[in-house]
Amino acid sequence: MTRKPTLAVVGATGAVGTVMLSILSERADVWGEIRLVASKRSAGKRLVVRGEEVEVRLLEPSVFDGVDVAMFDVPDEVSAQWAPIAVSRGAVAVDNSGAFRMDPDVPLVVPEVNGAAAASRPKGIIANPNCTTLTMMDALGALHAKWQLTELVVASYQAASGAGQPGVDRLYDELGVVGGRRDLGVRAGDVRAALAEKLGDQASPFPAPLALNVVPWAGSLKDGGWSSEELKVRNESRKILGIPDLRVSATCVRVPVVTTHSLAVHATFASPVTVDEAHEALAEAPNVVVVDDPAKGEFPTPADTVGADPTFIGRIRQALDFPNTLDLFITGDNLRKGAALNTAQIAELIAAELS
Amino acid sequence: MTRKPTLAVVGATGAVGTVMLSILSERADVWGEIRLVASKRSAGKRLVVRGEEVEVRLLEPSVFDGVDVAMFDVPDEVSAQWAPIAVSRGAVAVDNSGAFRMDPDVPLVVPEVNGAAAASRPKGIIANPNCTTLTMMDALGALHAKWQLTELVVASYQAASGAGQPGVDRLYDELGVVGGRRDLGVRAGDVRAALAEKLGDQASPFPAPLALNVVPWAGSLKDGGWSSEELKVRNESRKILGIPDLRVSATCVRVPVVTTHSLAVHATFASPVTVDEAHEALAEAPNVVVVDDPAKGEFPTPADTVGADPTFIGRIRQALDFPNTLDLFITGDNLRKGAALNTAQIAELIAAELS
C-alpha cells in the first residue's frame, strides 16, 4: 500500500471513543484519513483529533467505503450488526464490544501477549478484550511465559467509567451529594436516602449507591449466580493466554473511582517462582511498570495510574501456604490499556501488515 | 454473685468506644456499674451510656478496683501495659487490640464460633479478633462446621473507620474536597494535587489519597512484603476456627467507605458443597443474614450494612473450576461485629459465668 491506511472510529463520542481520539493524537501517526463515526444523536458534531477538527459522520454502510481498519467502541448489539458490514465494505474490524470475543473464528488480542493471533481472522474481525481482563493480561502473560499459569483467583475494584460516561456522571453526581456531609455512611440506608433526596429518581447505571459504597455487581446475571463480567474474566483469560483449562474464579466489584480498574490477583503456576524472579520478569515485560516497595509507601493505586498507558504491578508476595503461588495487586486505566489503547495497538498491527 | 457485675470500658472516647456505649445502651442490661475510662486527654468528659451521663475516669491502676470485666478499645501498646494491671486488680480483661491475640495462653473468641474457648484464660485475658477477620468468621464458622474449611483466598474492601476516628475524619475531609468537582480522577496525581492544595500537609492515617481511590495497604510491613493486616487474617482465622494448617492468602485494600468492611472470599472445603446447601447452613447460623438474589439486585453492600449487628452474605457461587469451593461476598460493620459488638458479646459470656 503506498497511501497511508484509512481508519474509522465508530463510537467516537463515547467515553472510550473520547480517550481514543487523544490516544490517536499522541501516538506515532500511521493513519491517512481518520473518519469519525457515530449514531444519529452525535453525527454532525465536530471533534478534534491530531489537532484538527473532524466532523462526525453518520453510521451507515457507505461510511466504511475506502476504510482499511474500522474500530468499534459501541454496545454489543451495535457491533454485532455493524462490524460485519464494515468487513463487507473491505475493512478489518477491531471490536471493543463483547459481541465477538468468544467466537472461535475471531482472535482476541493483547498485542504484547498474543499479537500474532491478529493475523488469522477468518471473519475479518479482531476482538479487543474486556477491560477487567486486560488490566492483568500484560503482567500475567509475562509470568505465564516463564512459569506456566494454572490457577487464578481474582477480586476486582472496578471504576465507574467501566459503565461509560453515564457511570462517570453518576459517580460525580453522587459525590456532589455526599461531599461536605459528615453524617453519612454511619447508618444503613443513609447514603441511599441522601441520594434519593438530592438526585430523585435520576437513573443510575449502578444497582446501588456507589459513593461511600462498593457494589459487588457488574454486568448481567448468568447461570449459577455469576455475573457476565466475572465469566468474561475467566473465558477471555483462557483464550488470550491460550490455556483452555486455566482454573479461574473472579468476583467483580464496583468502587467509587472514576477511571482505573484494580485487581487483587492470586496466581498459581506450574513451577516455583520467587518474588525476585517475578520482579525481574515483569521489569522486562513491555508496558508493565513494577511499583513495589511498601516500606517506602510504593504500591499502585488508581489515582496514580489514571491517564497512563502501562499497567502497574505491586504488592508482589509469595503465598505463604500455597505452592508456586504469587499474590499481587494490579492497576490499569480501563479506558486506555483496558479499552482504547489496546484497540489502537491492534489497529496498528493491521496498519503495519497493510503497509 | 448476688450483685450485677461491674464493667470498665477503657478507651470509651475512641471510634470503637463510642459505638460500644451505644451497644451497651441497646443490649439486655447485664451490668451493674459501668465505669468509663480514658487517657488524661479525655478524662473528666461526660458521656451518655444507658441513658445516663457518666464522667470519664482517668486510666490508673485503682480505676480497676472492684471491676469484674474490663474491656480495652485502645492501641496495642496501651493494652499490653494495662490489661495485665486490670487482671492483677481482679478483673477479666477483654482486649480488642492486637497485643494478645496470638498468645497461646489467651483465647481469641468469636462467641458464635468458639465461645467455649473463653472459659479457659490462663492470663485472665480474652482477645477480640481483628475487624477484617471478624467480618467473615460467623459465616465461615457455620460453613466449616459442615464441610471443613481447607483454603481461603480473601481480598478486602476495608472502611476508613478501621483506622479509627482519624480515618473517618480524613475521608470526610477528602470527600469535602472532591465532592462537586467533575475534573478529578482523570489524570494521574490530580486527586493528590487537589487534596494537597485544600488540606495542605494535614496528616492522613492513609499512605495515599482515599477519596476517588483504593489503597492496597493496611497496617505495618512484615516479612515477604505482607502487611500486618493480611497476616492477622491468616493467623487469627486459623486460631479461631481451630485449623492450624488452614491455607490462607489475603490482600487487604482500603476503600472510600466510612464504616463496614467487605470481603471477596474464595473458600475451599474438604467435601463438596452446593450453593443451596450453603444457603441453608447460613440461614441457620446465628447473626448471619443471607442477601443473595442478584436477579432482584440483592447482594450485601457497606451502605446497607453499616449500623447493623449481623454480617451479611451474598453472591454465593459454586466455583466453576475449583472442586469443593464457594466464592462469596461478605459485609460487616467493622465497628460493631468487627469490634465493639463482639467485645460486648465476650464480656456478656463472662458476666453469665460470674452470675
mmCIF file of N, CA and C in Angstrom, chain A residues 129-181:
data_model
loop_
_atom_site.group_PDB
_atom_site.id
_atom_site.type_symbol
_atom_site.label_atom_id
_atom_site.label_comp_id
_atom_site.label_asym_id
_atom_site.label_seq_id
_atom_site.Cartn_x
_atom_site.Cartn_y
_atom_site.Cartn_z
ATOM 1 N N PRO A 129 -10.219 -7.406 24.219
ATOM 2 C CA PRO A 129 -10.775 -7.990 25.453
ATOM 3 C C PRO A 129 -11.494 -6.973 26.332
ATOM 4 N N ASN A 130 -12.244 -7.513 27.258
ATOM 5 C CA ASN A 130 -12.905 -6.772 28.323
ATOM 6 C C ASN A 130 -11.858 -6.047 29.175
ATOM 7 N N CYS A 131 -12.240 -4.877 29.701
ATOM 8 C CA CYS A 131 -11.284 -4.022 30.420
ATOM 9 C C CYS A 131 -10.722 -4.684 31.683
ATOM 10 N N THR A 132 -11.542 -5.475 32.373
ATOM 11 C CA THR A 132 -11.066 -6.101 33.612
ATOM 12 C C THR A 132 -9.996 -7.137 33.293
ATOM 13 N N THR A 133 -10.258 -7.962 32.289
ATOM 14 C CA THR A 133 -9.280 -8.952 31.856
ATOM 15 C C THR A 133 -7.995 -8.260 31.405
ATOM 16 N N LEU A 134 -8.141 -7.205 30.599
ATOM 17 C CA LEU A 134 -6.973 -6.522 30.036
ATOM 18 C C LEU A 134 -6.054 -5.946 31.108
ATOM 19 N N THR A 135 -6.637 -5.533 32.225
ATOM 20 C CA THR A 135 -5.831 -4.925 33.285
ATOM 21 C C THR A 135 -4.686 -5.837 33.722
ATOM 22 N N MET A 136 -4.926 -7.142 33.692
ATOM 23 C CA MET A 136 -3.898 -8.053 34.207
ATOM 24 C C MET A 136 -3.169 -8.849 33.132
ATOM 25 N N MET A 137 -3.557 -8.717 31.853
ATOM 26 C CA MET A 137 -3.001 -9.619 30.839
ATOM 27 C C MET A 137 -1.517 -9.395 30.581
ATOM 28 N N ASP A 138 -1.056 -8.144 30.510
ATOM 29 C CA ASP A 138 0.369 -7.934 30.227
ATOM 30 C C ASP A 138 1.237 -8.543 31.327
ATOM 31 N N ALA A 139 0.849 -8.342 32.579
ATOM 32 C CA ALA A 139 1.637 -8.901 33.687
ATOM 33 C C ALA A 139 1.539 -10.423 33.717
ATOM 34 N N LEU A 140 0.321 -10.938 33.618
ATOM 35 C CA LEU A 140 0.169 -12.396 33.711
ATOM 36 C C LEU A 140 0.753 -13.093 32.486
ATOM 37 N N GLY A 141 0.678 -12.447 31.328
ATOM 38 C CA GLY A 141 1.288 -13.026 30.133
ATOM 39 C C GLY A 141 2.789 -13.206 30.316
ATOM 40 N N ALA A 142 3.426 -12.187 30.900
ATOM 41 C CA ALA A 142 4.877 -12.255 31.127
ATOM 42 C C ALA A 142 5.220 -13.341 32.143
ATOM 43 N N LEU A 143 4.411 -13.473 33.184
ATOM 44 C CA LEU A 143 4.684 -14.504 34.194
ATOM 45 C C LEU A 143 4.369 -15.899 33.641
ATOM 46 N N HIS A 144 3.288 -15.997 32.888
ATOM 47 C CA HIS A 144 2.896 -17.285 32.291
ATOM 48 C C HIS A 144 3.992 -17.805 31.347
ATOM 49 N N ALA A 145 4.609 -16.898 30.603
ATOM 50 C CA ALA A 145 5.650 -17.312 29.648
ATOM 51 C C ALA A 145 6.798 -18.022 30.360
ATOM 52 N N LYS A 146 7.035 -17.675 31.609
ATOM 53 C CA LYS A 146 8.163 -18.275 32.341
ATOM 54 C C LYS A 146 7.745 -19.432 33.243
ATOM 55 N N TRP A 147 6.581 -19.339 33.873
ATOM 56 C CA TRP A 147 6.249 -20.321 34.919
ATOM 57 C C TRP A 147 4.951 -21.090 34.682
ATOM 58 N N GLN A 148 4.236 -20.821 33.597
ATOM 59 C CA GLN A 148 3.000 -21.557 33.245
ATOM 60 C C GLN A 148 1.895 -21.408 34.272
ATOM 61 N N LEU A 149 1.009 -20.510 33.981
ATOM 62 C CA LEU A 149 -0.122 -20.229 34.864
ATOM 63 C C LEU A 149 -1.101 -21.408 34.886
ATOM 64 N N THR A 150 -1.564 -21.772 36.077
ATOM 65 C CA THR A 150 -2.551 -22.858 36.173
ATOM 66 C C THR A 150 -3.856 -22.419 36.866
ATOM 67 N N GLU A 151 -3.764 -21.451 37.793
ATOM 68 C CA GLU A 151 -4.959 -21.039 38.548
ATOM 69 C C GLU A 151 -4.943 -19.531 38.801
ATOM 70 N N LEU A 152 -6.118 -18.936 38.771
ATOM 71 C CA LEU A 152 -6.270 -17.509 39.070
ATOM 72 C C LEU A 152 -7.469 -17.303 39.981
ATOM 73 N N VAL A 153 -7.268 -16.622 41.102
ATOM 74 C CA VAL A 153 -8.397 -16.150 41.900
ATOM 75 C C VAL A 153 -8.282 -14.627 41.920
ATOM 76 N N VAL A 154 -9.324 -13.955 41.424
ATOM 77 C CA VAL A 154 -9.261 -12.516 41.195
ATOM 78 C C VAL A 154 -10.412 -11.816 41.910
ATOM 79 N N ALA A 155 -10.115 -10.703 42.573
ATOM 80 C CA ALA A 155 -11.167 -9.809 43.069
ATOM 81 C C ALA A 155 -10.908 -8.446 42.458
ATOM 82 N N SER A 156 -11.954 -7.833 41.904
ATOM 83 C CA SER A 156 -11.741 -6.566 41.203
ATOM 84 C C SER A 156 -12.241 -5.381 42.007
ATOM 85 N N TYR A 157 -11.655 -4.233 41.711
ATOM 86 C CA TYR A 157 -12.029 -2.932 42.256
ATOM 87 C C TYR A 157 -12.230 -2.069 41.006
ATOM 88 N N GLN A 158 -13.455 -2.067 40.435
ATOM 89 C CA GLN A 158 -13.674 -1.518 39.107
ATOM 90 C C GLN A 158 -14.222 -0.103 39.155
ATOM 91 N N ALA A 159 -13.718 0.711 38.237
ATOM 92 C CA ALA A 159 -14.054 2.132 38.199
ATOM 93 C C ALA A 159 -15.407 2.380 37.537
ATOM 94 N N ALA A 160 -15.973 3.546 37.867
ATOM 95 C CA ALA A 160 -17.280 3.944 37.335
ATOM 96 C C ALA A 160 -17.276 4.060 35.818
ATOM 97 N N SER A 161 -16.151 4.471 35.230
ATOM 98 C CA SER A 161 -16.128 4.678 33.781
ATOM 99 C C SER A 161 -16.182 3.371 33.012
ATOM 100 N N GLY A 162 -16.043 2.234 33.713
ATOM 101 C CA GLY A 162 -16.311 0.951 33.077
ATOM 102 C C GLY A 162 -17.758 0.863 32.609
ATOM 103 N N ALA A 163 -18.634 1.671 33.201
ATOM 104 C CA ALA A 163 -20.033 1.746 32.763
ATOM 105 C C ALA A 163 -20.242 2.929 31.820
ATOM 106 N N GLY A 164 -19.155 3.422 31.216
ATOM 107 C CA GLY A 164 -19.266 4.502 30.232
ATOM 108 C C GLY A 164 -19.480 5.864 30.877
ATOM 109 N N GLN A 165 -19.763 6.858 30.020
ATOM 110 C CA GLN A 165 -19.936 8.227 30.517
ATOM 111 C C GLN A 165 -21.081 8.319 31.533
ATOM 112 N N PRO A 166 -22.178 7.580 31.364
ATOM 113 C CA PRO A 166 -23.234 7.643 32.391
ATOM 114 C C PRO A 166 -22.725 7.202 33.770
ATOM 115 N N GLY A 167 -21.775 6.264 33.791
ATOM 116 C CA GLY A 167 -21.180 5.831 35.056
ATOM 117 C C GLY A 167 -20.373 6.946 35.698
ATOM 118 N N VAL A 168 -19.576 7.627 34.892
ATOM 119 C CA VAL A 168 -18.771 8.747 35.394
ATOM 120 C C VAL A 168 -19.689 9.857 35.915
ATOM 121 N N ASP A 169 -20.686 10.216 35.112
ATOM 122 C CA ASP A 169 -21.603 11.295 35.506
ATOM 123 C C ASP A 169 -22.297 10.966 36.815
ATOM 124 N N ARG A 170 -22.743 9.711 36.935
ATOM 125 C CA ARG A 170 -23.445 9.314 38.143
ATOM 126 C C ARG A 170 -22.535 9.409 39.368
ATOM 127 N N LEU A 171 -21.288 8.941 39.236
ATOM 128 C CA LEU A 171 -20.383 8.998 40.391
ATOM 129 C C LEU A 171 -20.144 10.452 40.804
ATOM 130 N N TYR A 172 -19.888 11.332 39.826
ATOM 131 C CA TYR A 172 -19.701 12.751 40.171
ATOM 132 C C TYR A 172 -20.956 13.319 40.841
ATOM 133 N N ASP A 173 -22.133 12.968 40.288
ATOM 134 C CA ASP A 173 -23.376 13.452 40.900
ATOM 135 C C ASP A 173 -23.472 12.994 42.357
ATOM 136 N N GLU A 174 -23.177 11.724 42.585
ATOM 137 C CA GLU A 174 -23.274 11.189 43.948
ATOM 138 C C GLU A 174 -22.254 11.848 44.877
ATOM 139 N N LEU A 175 -21.019 12.051 44.377
ATOM 140 C CA LEU A 175 -20.002 12.673 45.223
ATOM 141 C C LEU A 175 -20.370 14.126 45.522
ATOM 142 N N GLY A 176 -21.068 14.758 44.587
ATOM 143 C CA GLY A 176 -21.556 16.121 44.840
ATOM 144 C C GLY A 176 -22.529 16.147 46.008
ATOM 145 N N VAL A 177 -23.297 15.075 46.164
ATOM 146 C CA VAL A 177 -24.258 14.999 47.274
ATOM 147 C C VAL A 177 -23.550 14.684 48.598
ATOM 148 N N VAL A 178 -22.634 13.721 48.576
ATOM 149 C CA VAL A 178 -22.049 13.290 49.862
ATOM 150 C C VAL A 178 -20.877 14.172 50.296
ATOM 151 N N GLY A 179 -20.201 14.836 49.346
ATOM 152 C CA GLY A 179 -19.053 15.674 49.697
ATOM 153 C C GLY A 179 -19.489 16.824 50.587
ATOM 154 N N GLY A 180 -18.788 17.017 51.687
ATOM 155 C CA GLY A 180 -19.152 18.095 52.603
ATOM 156 C C GLY A 180 -20.054 17.627 53.739
ATOM 157 N N ARG A 181 -20.760 16.511 53.545
ATOM 158 C CA ARG A 181 -21.557 15.936 54.640
ATOM 159 C C ARG A 181 -20.625 15.116 55.529
#
